[in-house]
């Protein structure tokens, strides 16, 4: 398999070995550690855009059929870094260990990228090479800022899609730059006819971000960026 250079961001360590596993479907098996039902749902949603995914705990009887087992764990004691993970692809299955829940999700994003660049042979499934990845971020905070005042105010559907993209790149912070496009109660003359985001929409977006370990950071500009406020006498 070529294409490891397409992994983004590039893993800190990637070592290939002989052999491969053919993935026709995935059976995610939750093990010990802080693997919440919410996180499992996000993992299933993330991978199901490529292959069919089933989920069970390690105490349940396997009914995976031809699906490749994916064992997921959170074991902080095995790491010196936060937001880190280890990913093992072996002929008999895949094992993922995260230093914390966010590290576990980042490993799933890497697995998704590997499936995207893997060779697929008709109905035989995806051929993944056996390998070991140990990865962790160089920077604790990795974010993006979107200007929703001087540019278009995105729809909620667009924002959810962007969160999916940022999560796939392992970003963990999102800022929405606002000047007059938040619907502050009692200040409608400032934001009227500007398609502002409402408090309810911000809460909904924040909840969605939290599922992917992305912090939604307020970014309300002031001083030289308050023209839409200061044109009204009561704000002068």
Short mmCIF file of C-alpha atoms in Angstrom, two decimals:
data_model
loop_
_atom_site.label_atom_id
_atom_site.label_comp_id
_atom_site.label_asym_id
_atom_site.label_seq_id
_atom_site.Cartn_x
_atom_site.Cartn_y
_atom_site.Cartn_z
CA UNK A 1 0.00 0.00 0.00
CA UNK A 2 1.35 3.39 -0.97
CA UNK A 3 -0.07 6.71 0.06
CA UNK A 4 1.07 7.02 3.67
CA UNK A 5 2.17 10.55 2.77
CA UNK A 6 -1.54 11.37 2.41
CA UNK A 7 -2.16 10.84 6.13
CA UNK A 8 -2.92 14.23 7.65
CA UNK A 9 -1.44 15.13 10.00
CA UNK A 10 1.54 12.80 9.54
CA UNK A 11 1.91 10.34 12.46
CA UNK A 12 4.89 10.71 14.75
CA UNK A 13 5.80 7.05 14.24
CA UNK A 14 4.66 4.60 11.55
CA UNK A 15 6.25 1.20 11.10
CA UNK A 16 5.04 -1.31 8.51
CA UNK A 17 5.43 -5.08 8.74
CA UNK A 18 4.69 -8.06 6.53
CA UNK A 19 1.15 -9.22 5.88
CA UNK A 20 -2.17 -7.51 5.45
CA UNK A 21 -5.80 -7.69 6.53
CA UNK A 22 -8.76 -7.47 4.17
CA UNK A 23 -11.55 -5.32 5.62
CA UNK A 24 -15.08 -6.04 4.40
CA UNK A 25 -16.68 -4.64 7.52
CA UNK A 26 -15.66 -3.71 11.05
CA UNK A 27 -16.78 -5.11 14.38
CA UNK A 28 -15.84 -2.54 17.03
CA UNK A 29 -15.28 -4.22 20.40
CA UNK A 30 -15.15 -1.92 23.41
CA UNK A 31 -12.71 -2.85 26.13
CA UNK A 32 -11.58 -1.27 29.37
CA UNK A 33 -11.22 2.44 29.94
CA UNK A 34 -13.35 5.51 29.46
CA UNK A 35 -15.17 4.44 26.30
CA UNK A 36 -18.58 6.06 26.64
CA UNK A 37 -21.68 5.18 24.56
CA UNK A 38 -21.50 8.69 23.06
CA UNK A 39 -17.92 8.10 21.90
CA UNK A 40 -18.83 4.70 20.47
CA UNK A 41 -21.66 6.33 18.49
CA UNK A 42 -19.24 8.88 17.03
CA UNK A 43 -16.77 6.11 16.16
CA UNK A 44 -19.48 4.12 14.41
CA UNK A 45 -20.72 7.19 12.50
CA UNK A 46 -17.17 8.08 11.45
CA UNK A 47 -16.32 4.68 10.02
CA UNK A 48 -19.69 3.81 8.50
CA UNK A 49 -19.21 6.27 5.67
CA UNK A 50 -16.70 3.72 4.31
CA UNK A 51 -17.62 0.26 5.63
CA UNK A 52 -20.42 -1.35 7.61
CA UNK A 53 -19.74 -1.22 11.34
CA UNK A 54 -21.19 -3.19 14.23
CA UNK A 55 -20.44 -2.61 17.91
CA UNK A 56 -20.30 -4.87 20.93
CA UNK A 57 -18.61 -4.99 24.32
CA UNK A 58 -15.89 -7.53 25.04
CA UNK A 59 -18.31 -9.38 27.31
CA UNK A 60 -20.77 -10.11 24.50
CA UNK A 61 -20.69 -13.13 22.24
CA UNK A 62 -19.17 -12.37 18.85
CA UNK A 63 -21.42 -12.46 15.80
CA UNK A 64 -19.07 -10.56 13.50
CA UNK A 65 -19.07 -13.02 10.58
CA UNK A 66 -16.57 -11.75 8.01
CA UNK A 67 -16.05 -8.41 9.76
CA UNK A 68 -12.61 -7.43 11.00
CA UNK A 69 -12.49 -6.98 14.80
CA UNK A 70 -11.40 -3.57 16.08
CA UNK A 71 -10.53 -3.64 19.79
CA UNK A 72 -10.61 -0.19 21.40
CA UNK A 73 -9.25 0.76 24.82
CA UNK A 74 -8.33 3.82 26.86
CA UNK A 75 -5.19 3.23 28.94
CA UNK A 76 -3.55 6.43 30.15
CA UNK A 77 -0.81 4.51 31.95
CA UNK A 78 0.74 3.44 28.64
CA UNK A 79 1.46 7.00 27.48
CA UNK A 80 3.58 10.00 28.37
CA UNK A 81 1.47 12.33 26.25
CA UNK A 82 -2.16 13.46 26.25
CA UNK A 83 -4.35 13.06 23.14
CA UNK A 84 -2.11 10.19 22.02
CA UNK A 85 -2.86 6.77 20.57
CA UNK A 86 -1.36 3.50 19.37
CA UNK A 87 -2.81 1.72 16.36
CA UNK A 88 -1.95 -1.88 15.50
CA UNK A 89 -3.10 -3.49 12.26
CA UNK A 90 -2.44 -7.24 12.26
CA UNK A 91 -3.70 -10.16 10.12
CA UNK A 92 -6.20 -11.17 12.80
CA UNK A 93 -7.58 -7.71 13.55
CA UNK A 94 -7.02 -4.12 14.62
CA UNK A 95 -6.21 -2.84 18.10
CA UNK A 96 -6.48 0.79 19.12
CA UNK A 97 -5.34 2.20 22.47
CA UNK A 98 -5.86 5.83 23.41
CA UNK A 99 -4.24 7.78 26.22
CA UNK A 100 -7.65 9.37 26.71
CA UNK A 101 -10.96 9.44 24.81
CA UNK A 102 -9.75 12.15 22.43
CA UNK A 103 -6.67 10.09 21.55
CA UNK A 104 -8.92 7.13 20.83
CA UNK A 105 -11.02 9.21 18.44
CA UNK A 106 -7.89 10.51 16.68
CA UNK A 107 -6.84 6.91 16.07
CA UNK A 108 -10.22 6.24 14.49
CA UNK A 109 -9.68 9.24 12.21
CA UNK A 110 -6.34 7.78 11.15
CA UNK A 111 -7.97 4.41 10.49
CA UNK A 112 -10.59 6.14 8.37
CA UNK A 113 -7.85 7.83 6.34
CA UNK A 114 -6.07 4.49 5.88
CA UNK A 115 -9.28 2.95 4.57
CA UNK A 116 -9.76 5.89 2.20
CA UNK A 117 -6.34 5.41 0.60
CA UNK A 118 -6.40 1.59 0.72
CA UNK A 119 -6.70 -0.55 -2.37
CA UNK A 120 -10.20 -1.96 -2.85
CA UNK A 121 -10.81 -4.98 -5.03
CA UNK A 122 -14.44 -5.10 -6.13
CA UNK A 123 -16.39 -6.89 -3.38
CA UNK A 124 -13.32 -8.29 -1.63
CA UNK A 125 -12.93 -5.35 0.71
CA UNK A 126 -10.12 -2.97 1.58
CA UNK A 127 -6.58 -4.32 1.80
CA UNK A 128 -4.76 -2.76 4.76
CA UNK A 129 -1.06 -3.47 5.39
CA UNK A 130 0.04 -4.62 8.81
CA UNK A 131 1.55 -1.69 10.66
CA UNK A 132 2.06 0.08 13.96
CA UNK A 133 1.37 3.78 14.53
CA UNK A 134 2.19 5.76 17.65
CA UNK A 135 1.00 9.33 17.40
CA UNK A 136 0.52 12.41 19.55
CA UNK A 137 0.10 16.14 18.81
CA UNK A 138 3.00 18.61 18.81
CA UNK A 139 0.65 21.36 20.00
CA UNK A 140 -1.94 21.10 22.76
CA UNK A 141 -4.33 23.47 20.95
CA UNK A 142 -4.98 23.10 17.21
CA UNK A 143 -7.71 25.36 15.96
CA UNK A 144 -9.30 27.37 13.21
CA UNK A 145 -11.14 30.69 13.20
CA UNK A 146 -14.04 31.36 10.83
CA UNK A 147 -15.08 34.95 10.15
CA UNK A 148 -18.90 34.99 10.24
CA UNK A 149 -19.26 38.77 10.30
CA UNK A 150 -17.38 40.10 7.28
CA UNK A 151 -18.02 36.84 5.41
CA UNK A 152 -21.17 34.77 4.98
CA UNK A 153 -22.85 33.44 8.12
CA UNK A 154 -22.78 29.66 7.54
CA UNK A 155 -25.88 27.53 7.89
CA UNK A 156 -25.96 25.00 10.71
CA UNK A 157 -25.62 22.21 8.16
CA UNK A 158 -22.42 23.80 6.86
CA UNK A 159 -21.05 24.26 10.37
CA UNK A 160 -21.71 20.62 11.25
CA UNK A 161 -19.93 19.56 8.06
CA UNK A 162 -16.96 21.79 8.92
CA UNK A 163 -16.75 20.28 12.39
CA UNK A 164 -16.61 16.84 10.77
CA UNK A 165 -13.75 18.01 8.54
CA UNK A 166 -11.85 19.63 11.42
CA UNK A 167 -12.28 16.53 13.56
CA UNK A 168 -10.86 14.37 10.76
CA UNK A 169 -7.76 16.60 10.82
CA UNK A 170 -7.59 16.28 14.62
CA UNK A 171 -8.26 19.95 15.34
CA UNK A 172 -9.57 20.60 18.84
CA UNK A 173 -10.63 24.25 18.80
CA UNK A 174 -13.08 26.28 16.71
CA UNK A 175 -13.60 30.03 16.94
CA UNK A 176 -16.42 31.91 15.26
CA UNK A 177 -15.32 35.51 14.70
CA UNK A 178 -18.34 37.74 15.35
CA UNK A 179 -18.93 41.48 15.29
CA UNK A 180 -22.69 41.92 14.86
CA UNK A 181 -23.86 38.44 13.86
CA UNK A 182 -24.84 37.03 17.24
CA UNK A 183 -28.44 37.62 18.34
CA UNK A 184 -27.84 39.35 21.67
CA UNK A 185 -31.11 39.71 23.53
CA UNK A 186 -32.27 43.33 23.66
CA UNK A 187 -29.91 44.48 20.88
CA UNK A 188 -31.81 43.45 17.77
CA UNK A 189 -31.17 46.75 16.00
CA UNK A 190 -27.49 45.77 15.78
CA UNK A 191 -27.96 42.33 14.26
CA UNK A 192 -31.24 42.70 12.36
CA UNK A 193 -31.09 41.65 8.71
CA UNK A 194 -27.68 40.02 9.33
CA UNK A 195 -28.75 36.36 9.63
CA UNK A 196 -27.28 36.16 13.14
CA UNK A 197 -26.60 32.97 15.03
CA UNK A 198 -28.94 32.50 17.96
CA UNK A 199 -28.03 31.30 21.46
CA UNK A 200 -29.88 28.05 20.77
CA UNK A 201 -27.82 27.46 17.61
CA UNK A 202 -24.57 28.14 19.46
CA UNK A 203 -25.55 25.64 22.16
CA UNK A 204 -26.44 23.05 19.51
CA UNK A 205 -23.13 23.60 17.74
CA UNK A 206 -21.25 23.44 21.04
CA UNK A 207 -22.85 20.10 21.87
CA UNK A 208 -21.86 18.76 18.44
CA UNK A 209 -18.29 20.00 18.84
CA UNK A 210 -18.02 18.35 22.25
CA UNK A 211 -18.72 14.96 20.70
CA UNK A 212 -15.52 15.37 18.69
CA UNK A 213 -13.45 16.92 21.52
CA UNK A 214 -13.50 20.31 19.84
CA UNK A 215 -13.80 23.38 22.07
CA UNK A 216 -16.08 26.07 20.67
CA UNK A 217 -14.41 29.33 21.75
CA UNK A 218 -16.31 32.67 21.84
CA UNK A 219 -14.68 35.38 19.69
CA UNK A 220 -16.61 38.64 20.06
CA UNK A 221 -14.64 41.50 18.55
CA UNK A 222 -14.76 45.01 19.94
CA UNK A 223 -13.18 48.48 19.72
CA UNK A 224 -12.24 48.98 16.04
CA UNK A 225 -14.66 46.27 14.95
CA UNK A 226 -17.86 47.69 16.47
CA UNK A 227 -19.09 49.92 13.65
CA UNK A 228 -22.46 48.15 13.55
CA UNK A 229 -22.86 48.95 17.25
CA UNK A 230 -21.45 52.46 17.43
CA UNK A 231 -23.61 53.87 14.63
CA UNK A 232 -26.43 53.90 17.18
CA UNK A 233 -26.46 56.75 19.69
CA UNK A 234 -27.11 54.58 22.75
CA UNK A 235 -23.77 52.79 22.27
CA UNK A 236 -21.67 55.94 21.88
#
